[in-house]
CSV table of C-alpha atoms and ligand atoms in Angstrom, one decimal:
chain,number,residue,atom,x,y,z
A,1,UNK,CA,70.0,93.1,117.8
A,2,UNK,CA,68.2,92.2,115.3
A,3,UNK,CA,69.4,92.6,112.1
A,4,UNK,CA,68.3,90.7,108.8
A,5,UNK,CA,71.9,89.8,107.4
A,6,UNK,CA,72.3,90.3,103.4
A,7,UNK,CA,75.5,87.5,104.3
A,8,UNK,CA,73.6,84.7,106.1
A,9,UNK,CA,77.7,83.6,107.5
A,10,UNK,CA,77.4,86.9,109.2
A,11,UNK,CA,74.6,84.5,112.2
A,12,UNK,CA,76.7,82.3,113.7
A,13,UNK,CA,79.0,85.4,114.1
A,14,UNK,CA,76.7,87.2,116.0
A,15,UNK,CA,75.3,84.6,118.2
A,16,UNK,CA,78.2,83.8,119.2
A,17,UNK,CA,78.9,88.5,119.5
A,18,UNK,CA,75.5,87.9,121.3
A,19,UNK,CA,76.4,84.9,123.7
A,20,UNK,CA,80.4,86.2,124.9
A,21,UNK,CA,81.6,82.9,122.4
A,22,UNK,CA,85.8,84.5,121.0
A,23,UNK,CA,85.9,84.5,117.6
A,24,UNK,CA,88.8,82.5,116.6
A,25,UNK,CA,90.9,83.0,113.1
A,26,UNK,CA,87.9,81.7,110.8
A,27,UNK,CA,85.7,84.4,112.4
A,28,UNK,CA,88.3,86.8,111.5
A,29,UNK,CA,88.7,85.6,108.1
A,30,UNK,CA,84.9,85.6,107.7
A,31,UNK,CA,84.6,89.5,108.7
A,32,UNK,CA,86.8,90.3,106.5
A,33,UNK,CA,86.0,88.9,103.3
A,34,UNK,CA,82.4,89.6,103.8
A,35,UNK,CA,81.1,92.2,101.8
A,36,UNK,CA,77.9,93.2,104.0
A,37,UNK,CA,79.3,96.2,105.5
A,38,UNK,CA,76.5,97.4,107.5
A,39,UNK,CA,76.2,93.6,109.0
A,40,UNK,CA,79.8,93.6,110.0
A,41,UNK,CA,78.8,97.1,111.5
A,42,UNK,CA,76.2,96.6,113.0
A,43,UNK,CA,77.9,93.8,115.4
A,44,UNK,CA,80.4,95.9,115.9
A,45,UNK,CA,78.3,98.7,117.6
A,46,UNK,CA,76.0,96.1,119.5
A,47,UNK,CA,79.5,95.5,121.0
A,48,UNK,CA,80.5,99.3,121.4
A,49,UNK,CA,77.6,100.6,122.2
A,50,UNK,CA,77.4,97.6,125.2
A,51,UNK,CA,80.8,98.7,126.4
A,52,UNK,CA,80.6,102.4,126.1
A,53,UNK,CA,76.7,103.3,125.2
A,54,UNK,CA,76.4,106.7,122.7
A,55,UNK,CA,80.2,108.2,124.3
A,56,UNK,CA,82.3,109.3,121.0
A,57,UNK,CA,85.8,110.4,123.0
A,58,UNK,CA,88.9,112.3,122.4
A,59,UNK,CA,91.8,114.0,124.2
A,60,UNK,CA,93.7,117.7,123.8
A,61,UNK,CA,96.8,116.1,122.5
A,62,UNK,CA,100.1,117.4,120.9
A,63,UNK,CA,102.7,115.5,119.2
A,64,UNK,CA,105.8,116.0,119.5
A,65,UNK,CA,108.8,113.8,116.9
A,66,UNK,CA,111.9,114.1,118.0
A,67,UNK,CA,113.6,113.4,115.5
A,68,UNK,CA,113.4,111.9,112.1
A,69,UNK,CA,116.6,110.5,111.6
A,70,UNK,CA,116.3,107.0,112.0
A,71,UNK,CA,118.0,103.6,110.9
A,72,UNK,CA,115.1,101.0,110.5
A,73,UNK,CA,115.1,101.6,106.8
A,74,UNK,CA,111.9,100.5,106.5
A,75,UNK,CA,110.4,100.9,102.9
A,76,UNK,CA,106.5,102.6,104.3
A,77,UNK,CA,107.7,104.9,105.4
A,78,UNK,CA,108.0,108.9,104.0
A,79,UNK,CA,109.0,110.5,108.1
A,80,UNK,CA,112.9,109.2,108.1
A,81,UNK,CA,116.0,110.3,106.6
A,82,UNK,CA,119.6,109.6,107.0
A,83,UNK,CA,121.6,111.2,109.3
A,84,UNK,CA,123.0,114.3,107.2
A,85,UNK,CA,120.5,114.1,104.3
A,86,UNK,CA,118.0,117.2,103.3
A,87,UNK,CA,115.2,117.3,106.5
A,88,UNK,CA,117.2,115.0,108.5
A,89,UNK,CA,116.7,117.0,112.4
A,90,UNK,CA,116.7,115.6,115.4
A,91,UNK,CA,115.5,119.2,117.7
A,92,UNK,CA,117.9,119.9,121.0
A,93,UNK,CA,116.0,119.5,124.0
A,94,UNK,CA,116.0,124.0,124.1
A,95,UNK,CA,114.0,123.1,121.3
A,96,UNK,CA,111.0,120.8,122.3
A,97,UNK,CA,110.4,123.7,125.2
A,98,UNK,CA,110.4,126.2,122.8
A,99,UNK,CA,107.7,123.6,120.8
A,100,UNK,CA,105.9,123.4,124.2
A,101,UNK,CA,105.7,127.1,125.5
A,102,UNK,CA,104.7,128.3,121.8
A,103,UNK,CA,100.8,126.1,122.8
A,104,UNK,CA,101.3,127.1,126.4
A,105,UNK,CA,97.5,128.9,126.2
A,106,UNK,CA,95.8,125.7,125.2
A,107,UNK,CA,94.6,122.9,127.0
A,108,UNK,CA,96.9,120.5,126.3
A,109,UNK,CA,96.1,116.7,128.7
A,110,UNK,CA,98.7,114.0,126.4
A,111,UNK,CA,102.1,114.6,124.8
A,112,UNK,CA,102.8,112.4,122.1
A,113,UNK,CA,106.2,111.7,121.7
A,114,UNK,CA,107.6,109.1,119.2
A,115,UNK,CA,110.8,109.3,116.9
A,116,UNK,CA,113.0,107.6,114.7
A,117,UNK,CA,115.6,104.6,115.8
A,118,UNK,CA,119.0,107.3,116.7
A,119,UNK,CA,121.8,105.6,118.0
A,120,UNK,CA,123.2,109.3,118.7
A,121,UNK,CA,121.2,110.1,121.1
A,122,UNK,CA,122.0,108.7,125.4
A,123,UNK,CA,119.6,107.8,127.3
A,124,UNK,CA,119.8,111.1,129.5
A,125,UNK,CA,118.3,112.8,126.4
A,126,UNK,CA,115.2,110.4,126.3
A,127,UNK,CA,115.0,111.0,130.5
A,128,UNK,CA,115.4,114.6,129.7
A,129,UNK,CA,112.7,115.1,127.4
A,130,UNK,CA,110.9,113.6,129.5
A,131,UNK,CA,111.1,115.8,131.9
A,132,UNK,CA,111.1,118.5,130.1
A,133,UNK,CA,107.9,117.8,129.1
A,134,UNK,CA,106.6,117.1,133.0
A,135,UNK,CA,108.6,121.2,133.8
A,136,UNK,CA,107.0,122.0,131.3
A,137,UNK,CA,103.3,120.2,131.3
A,138,UNK,CA,102.7,118.8,134.8
A,139,UNK,CA,99.3,118.8,134.3
A,140,UNK,CA,99.9,116.6,130.6
A,141,UNK,CA,100.5,112.7,130.4
A,142,UNK,CA,104.1,112.1,128.5
A,143,UNK,CA,103.0,109.2,126.4
A,144,UNK,CA,106.0,108.7,124.7
A,145,UNK,CA,108.2,105.9,122.7
A,146,UNK,CA,107.0,103.1,120.8
A,147,UNK,CA,108.0,99.6,121.9
A,148,UNK,CA,110.8,99.7,119.2
A,149,UNK,CA,112.7,103.2,120.2
A,150,UNK,CA,112.7,101.4,123.3
A,151,UNK,CA,114.1,98.7,122.4
A,152,UNK,CA,116.3,101.4,120.5
A,153,UNK,CA,116.7,103.1,124.0
A,154,UNK,CA,118.1,99.8,125.6
A,155,UNK,CA,120.4,99.2,123.6
A,156,UNK,CA,122.1,102.4,123.3
A,157,UNK,CA,122.1,102.6,126.9
A,158,UNK,CA,123.7,99.1,127.6
A,159,UNK,CA,120.3,98.4,130.1
A,160,UNK,CA,118.4,95.5,129.2
A,161,UNK,CA,114.4,96.3,128.7
A,162,UNK,CA,113.6,96.5,132.5
A,163,UNK,CA,115.7,98.3,133.6
A,164,UNK,CA,115.1,100.9,130.5
A,165,UNK,CA,111.1,101.6,131.2
A,166,UNK,CA,111.9,102.0,135.1
A,167,UNK,CA,115.0,104.9,134.2
A,168,UNK,CA,112.9,106.2,131.6
A,169,UNK,CA,109.5,105.6,134.1
A,170,UNK,CA,111.3,107.2,137.1
A,171,UNK,CA,111.7,110.7,134.4
A,172,UNK,CA,107.8,110.8,134.0
A,173,UNK,CA,107.1,108.5,131.6
A,174,UNK,CA,103.2,107.3,132.0
A,175,UNK,CA,101.9,105.2,129.3
A,176,UNK,CA,103.1,104.6,125.7
A,177,UNK,CA,101.9,105.0,122.3
A,178,UNK,CA,101.0,101.6,120.3
A,179,UNK,CA,102.8,101.8,117.4
A,180,UNK,CA,105.3,100.1,115.3
A,181,UNK,CA,103.5,96.9,115.1
A,182,UNK,CA,102.9,97.6,111.9
A,183,UNK,CA,102.2,93.1,110.6
A,184,UNK,CA,102.8,90.8,112.6
A,185,UNK,CA,104.1,88.9,109.9
A,186,UNK,CA,107.9,87.3,109.2
A,187,UNK,CA,106.4,87.2,105.6
A,188,UNK,CA,105.4,90.8,105.7
A,189,UNK,CA,108.4,91.6,107.7
A,190,UNK,CA,111.0,90.4,106.0
A,191,UNK,CA,109.9,92.5,102.3
A,192,UNK,CA,108.8,95.6,104.2
A,193,UNK,CA,111.3,96.3,107.6
A,194,UNK,CA,114.2,92.7,107.6
A,195,UNK,CA,115.9,95.8,110.5
A,196,UNK,CA,112.7,96.8,112.7
A,197,UNK,CA,112.9,94.9,116.1
A,198,UNK,CA,109.9,91.0,115.7
A,199,UNK,CA,106.6,90.5,116.5
A,200,UNK,CA,107.7,88.5,119.9
A,201,UNK,CA,110.0,91.2,120.0
A,202,UNK,CA,108.3,94.2,119.9
A,203,UNK,CA,104.8,91.7,122.2
A,204,UNK,CA,107.7,90.9,124.3
A,205,UNK,CA,108.8,95.1,124.6
A,206,UNK,CA,105.2,95.4,125.5
A,207,UNK,CA,104.5,92.4,128.0
A,208,UNK,CA,108.1,94.2,130.1
A,209,UNK,CA,106.4,98.2,130.0
A,210,UNK,CA,102.7,96.3,131.1
A,211,UNK,CA,103.7,94.7,133.9
A,212,UNK,CA,106.1,98.0,134.9
A,213,UNK,CA,102.1,99.6,135.7
A,214,UNK,CA,103.1,101.7,131.9
A,215,UNK,CA,100.0,100.9,130.0
A,216,UNK,CA,100.1,101.0,126.2
A,217,UNK,CA,98.7,101.3,123.0
A,218,UNK,CA,98.4,99.1,120.4
A,219,UNK,CA,98.2,99.3,116.1
A,220,UNK,CA,97.9,97.5,112.9
A,221,UNK,CA,99.6,99.1,109.3
A,222,UNK,CA,97.0,97.7,106.5
A,223,UNK,CA,97.1,98.3,102.9
A,224,UNK,CA,100.3,97.3,101.8
A,225,UNK,CA,101.0,94.1,101.0
A,226,UNK,CA,99.3,92.0,103.6
A,227,UNK,CA,96.7,89.2,103.6
A,228,UNK,CA,93.7,89.3,105.5
A,229,UNK,CA,94.8,86.4,107.9
A,230,UNK,CA,97.9,88.0,107.9
A,231,UNK,CA,95.4,90.2,109.7
A,232,UNK,CA,94.0,88.4,111.6
A,233,UNK,CA,96.3,86.5,113.0
A,234,UNK,CA,98.1,89.8,114.8
A,235,UNK,CA,95.3,90.8,116.2
A,236,UNK,CA,95.1,87.5,117.5
A,237,UNK,CA,98.2,87.9,119.2
A,238,UNK,CA,97.4,91.1,120.3
A,239,UNK,CA,94.5,89.5,122.3
A,240,UNK,CA,96.1,86.7,123.6
A,241,UNK,CA,99.7,89.7,125.0
A,242,UNK,CA,96.1,91.7,126.3
A,243,UNK,CA,94.4,87.7,128.1
A,244,UNK,CA,98.2,88.3,130.1
A,245,UNK,CA,98.7,91.7,130.5
A,246,UNK,CA,95.3,94.0,130.4
A,247,UNK,CA,97.5,96.5,129.8
A,248,UNK,CA,96.3,98.0,125.9
A,249,UNK,CA,94.5,100.9,126.6
A,250,UNK,CA,93.3,101.6,122.8
A,251,UNK,CA,93.6,99.5,119.2
A,252,UNK,CA,94.0,101.3,116.6
A,253,UNK,CA,94.2,100.5,112.4
A,254,UNK,CA,96.4,102.5,110.4
A,255,UNK,CA,95.9,103.2,107.1
A,256,UNK,CA,99.0,102.3,104.8
A,257,UNK,CA,100.0,106.3,103.0
A,258,UNK,CA,102.0,105.6,99.9
A,259,UNK,CA,103.5,109.0,99.0
A,260,UNK,CA,106.7,109.8,99.1
A,261,UNK,CA,107.5,106.1,100.6
A,262,UNK,CA,109.2,103.5,97.8
A,263,UNK,CA,105.9,101.7,97.2
A,264,UNK,CA,104.0,104.7,95.8
A,265,UNK,CA,103.0,102.4,93.1
A,266,UNK,CA,100.4,101.2,95.9
A,267,UNK,CA,96.7,103.0,95.7
A,268,UNK,CA,95.0,104.8,99.1
A,269,UNK,CA,92.7,102.5,101.6
A,270,UNK,CA,89.2,102.3,100.3
A,271,UNK,CA,86.3,103.0,103.4
A,272,UNK,CA,84.8,100.0,102.9
A,273,UNK,CA,88.7,99.0,104.2
A,274,UNK,CA,88.9,100.8,106.5
A,275,UNK,CA,85.2,101.0,107.9
A,276,UNK,CA,86.0,96.7,107.4
A,277,UNK,CA,89.5,97.3,109.8
A,278,UNK,CA,87.8,99.5,112.8
A,279,UNK,CA,84.6,96.5,113.3
A,280,UNK,CA,86.8,93.4,112.8
A,281,UNK,CA,88.7,95.0,115.5
A,282,UNK,CA,86.4,95.4,118.0
A,283,UNK,CA,84.6,92.2,117.1
A,284,UNK,CA,88.5,90.4,117.6
A,285,UNK,CA,89.8,92.7,120.4
A,286,UNK,CA,86.8,91.4,122.9
A,287,UNK,CA,89.4,92.1,125.5
A,288,UNK,CA,90.4,95.9,124.4
A,289,UNK,CA,88.2,98.4,126.1
A,290,UNK,CA,88.9,101.0,123.0
A,291,UNK,CA,89.1,101.6,119.5
A,292,UNK,CA,90.7,104.3,117.8
A,293,UNK,CA,89.2,106.3,114.4
A,294,UNK,CA,92.2,107.9,113.8
A,295,UNK,CA,90.8,110.5,112.0
A,296,UNK,CA,94.8,111.9,110.9
A,297,UNK,CA,94.8,108.6,108.3
A,298,UNK,CA,91.2,108.2,107.4
A,299,UNK,CA,89.8,111.3,107.0
A,300,UNK,CA,88.0,113.1,109.5
A,301,UNK,CA,84.4,112.3,107.1
A,302,UNK,CA,85.4,108.3,107.3
A,303,UNK,CA,86.2,108.4,111.2
A,304,UNK,CA,82.7,110.2,112.5
A,305,UNK,CA,81.2,106.7,110.2
A,306,UNK,CA,83.6,104.8,112.1
A,307,UNK,CA,81.7,105.9,115.2
A,308,UNK,CA,78.4,103.7,114.6
A,309,UNK,CA,80.9,100.7,113.2
A,310,UNK,CA,82.5,99.6,116.5
A,311,UNK,CA,85.1,102.7,117.0
A,312,UNK,CA,84.2,104.7,120.4
A,313,UNK,CA,87.7,106.8,120.2
A,314,UNK,CA,88.8,109.8,117.5
A,315,UNK,CA,92.3,110.1,119.0
A,316,UNK,CA,92.9,114.1,119.6
A,317,UNK,CA,93.4,117.2,118.1
A,318,UNK,CA,96.8,116.7,118.0
A,319,UNK,CA,98.2,120.1,116.5
A,320,UNK,CA,100.4,119.0,113.9
A,321,UNK,CA,100.7,115.3,112.3
A,322,UNK,CA,103.9,114.9,110.4
A,323,UNK,CA,104.7,110.8,109.8
A,324,UNK,CA,101.5,110.7,107.7
A,325,UNK,CA,102.0,113.9,105.9
A,326,UNK,CA,104.7,113.4,104.9
A,327,UNK,CA,103.3,110.2,103.4
A,328,UNK,CA,100.9,112.2,101.2
A,329,UNK,CA,97.8,112.5,104.4
A,330,UNK,CA,95.3,115.2,102.9
A,331,UNK,CA,93.8,115.5,105.9
A,332,UNK,CA,94.1,118.8,108.3
A,333,UNK,CA,97.4,118.6,110.5
A,334,UNK,CA,95.1,119.7,113.4
A,335,UNK,CA,91.8,119.8,114.8
A,336,UNK,CA,90.5,122.5,117.3
A,337,UNK,CA,88.6,121.3,120.5
A,338,UNK,CA,85.1,122.4,118.6
A,339,UNK,CA,85.4,120.7,115.9
A,340,UNK,CA,86.0,117.1,117.6
A,341,UNK,CA,82.3,118.3,119.3
A,342,UNK,CA,80.7,118.8,115.6
A,343,UNK,CA,82.1,116.0,114.5
A,344,UNK,CA,81.2,114.3,117.1
A,345,UNK,CA,77.8,115.7,118.0
A,346,UNK,CA,77.3,115.9,114.1
A,347,UNK,CA,77.6,111.6,114.3
A,348,UNK,CA,74.8,111.4,116.0
A,349,UNK,CA,77.0,111.1,119.7
A,350,UNK,CA,78.3,112.2,122.9
A,351,UNK,CA,81.9,113.6,122.9
A,352,UNK,CA,83.8,113.0,125.9
A,353,UNK,CA,86.9,114.9,126.1
A,354,UNK,CA,89.1,112.1,128.3
A,355,UNK,CA,92.1,112.5,129.3
A,356,UNK,CA,94.8,109.5,128.6
A,357,UNK,CA,92.9,107.5,130.6
A,358,UNK,CA,90.1,107.3,129.6
A,359,UNK,CA,89.4,109.6,132.6
A,360,UNK,CA,86.2,112.5,131.0
A,361,UNK,CA,87.7,115.8,131.7
B,401,V47,O1,104.9,103.2,114.2
B,401,V47,C1,104.6,104.7,108.9
B,401,V47,C2,102.7,103.8,111.2
B,401,V47,C3,102.8,104.1,113.4
B,401,V47,C4,103.4,105.3,107.3
B,401,V47,O2,99.5,104.7,120.4
B,401,V47,C5,102.8,105.0,108.9
B,401,V47,O3,97.9,106.6,120.7
B,401,V47,C6,100.6,104.9,107.2
B,401,V47,O4,101.9,104.4,116.0
B,401,V47,N1,101.6,105.2,105.9
B,401,V47,C7,102.5,106.2,113.7
B,401,V47,N2,100.9,104.6,108.4
B,401,V47,C8,101.2,106.3,114.1
B,401,V47,C9,100.9,105.5,115.4
B,401,V47,C10,99.7,106.4,116.6
B,401,V47,C11,99.0,107.2,115.8
B,401,V47,C12,97.6,107.4,116.7
B,401,V47,C13,97.7,107.3,118.2
B,401,V47,C14,98.6,106.9,118.4
B,401,V47,C15,98.3,105.8,120.2
B,401,V47,C16,100.0,105.2,117.9
B,401,V47,O5,102.6,104.8,111.8
B,401,V47,C17,103.9,104.4,113.3
B,401,V47,C18,103.7,103.5,112.2
B,401,V47,O6,103.7,101.8,112.2
B,401,V47,N3,103.3,105.0,109.8
B,401,V47,N4,104.7,105.3,108.3
B,401,V47,C19,102.3,105.5,106.8
B,401,V47,N5,103.4,106.0,105.4
């Protein structure tokens, strides 16, 4: 790495990265506070290139949101509804089967399943849902239920987290998505999502899942009322758990979209902040193999740029995204394989279509 930094504070950080020395809390804050975006991006790209050469991954996937009925009442959410409210839904297993069959001619390799915290569903609904996916799509990986949903399934079934995961795994659960982590700060939690499981609880569910052999992702919701220091602490908490379990696969920074939420006065995140979140995550999360540029939230064009700022993955084709689109996302609801290849190649990268576990397909 031979970079002349505009921000001289980055020189010390670059030297640490080159020497494989772990960055600390203050380094994370320095990176976020620096306005030398090219400098930050260059260090992150150095690490990304060392790990993945010039490659950029994507998966052919399908999202299924089985219910939007949710008791969490998170202030940042535009997806959740109360039972009986206009637009509230819970898919029957038959409706899920139909959704899968609608796309049966497409080479979908991963089914990403998340929904609201709905206390009316039984654990049998969740196991039937997984078994139905495996019946219709035996070759696709079921990546389902955030740590928050696992906690809910545990509460409604009376099983502890370990046994809940074991029952779901026996039904065919193979991986868990990284949602629901939001920002691991009790200050922000009290203000925006007081009913959601706490950060230690979220981490605990992930720890139990990893120990049961379920790989998961991790996320961070940014661009609302969180501070830079809270972002860095969040990343360090994830890094500490990863040191213990090595069960996280990818990290995905999630850019807050405020439309149709009770925080609709908050502006959309800027391109600079989106790129910083990718790059700082790449540098702080030195034990995570993959950093995703989630095109749904940051846009296709910026996601391409992010591939030179530390990201190695564009997530997936998706087909029908709901959570961000209900909060005002203007991106497409899905992308074709051709479009994915085009975005990656025209960013100067080598596209690799992958399965959920980053095996090339
Ligand atoms: O859990 C909710 C967040 C998450 C909003 O693991 C919002 O591969 C922005 O977790 N603006 C769902 N974000 C998305 C998610 C995800 C996406 C892609 C890949 C993976 C993966 C995981 O989105 C929720 C919540 O944290 N969210 N509302 C909003 N208004």
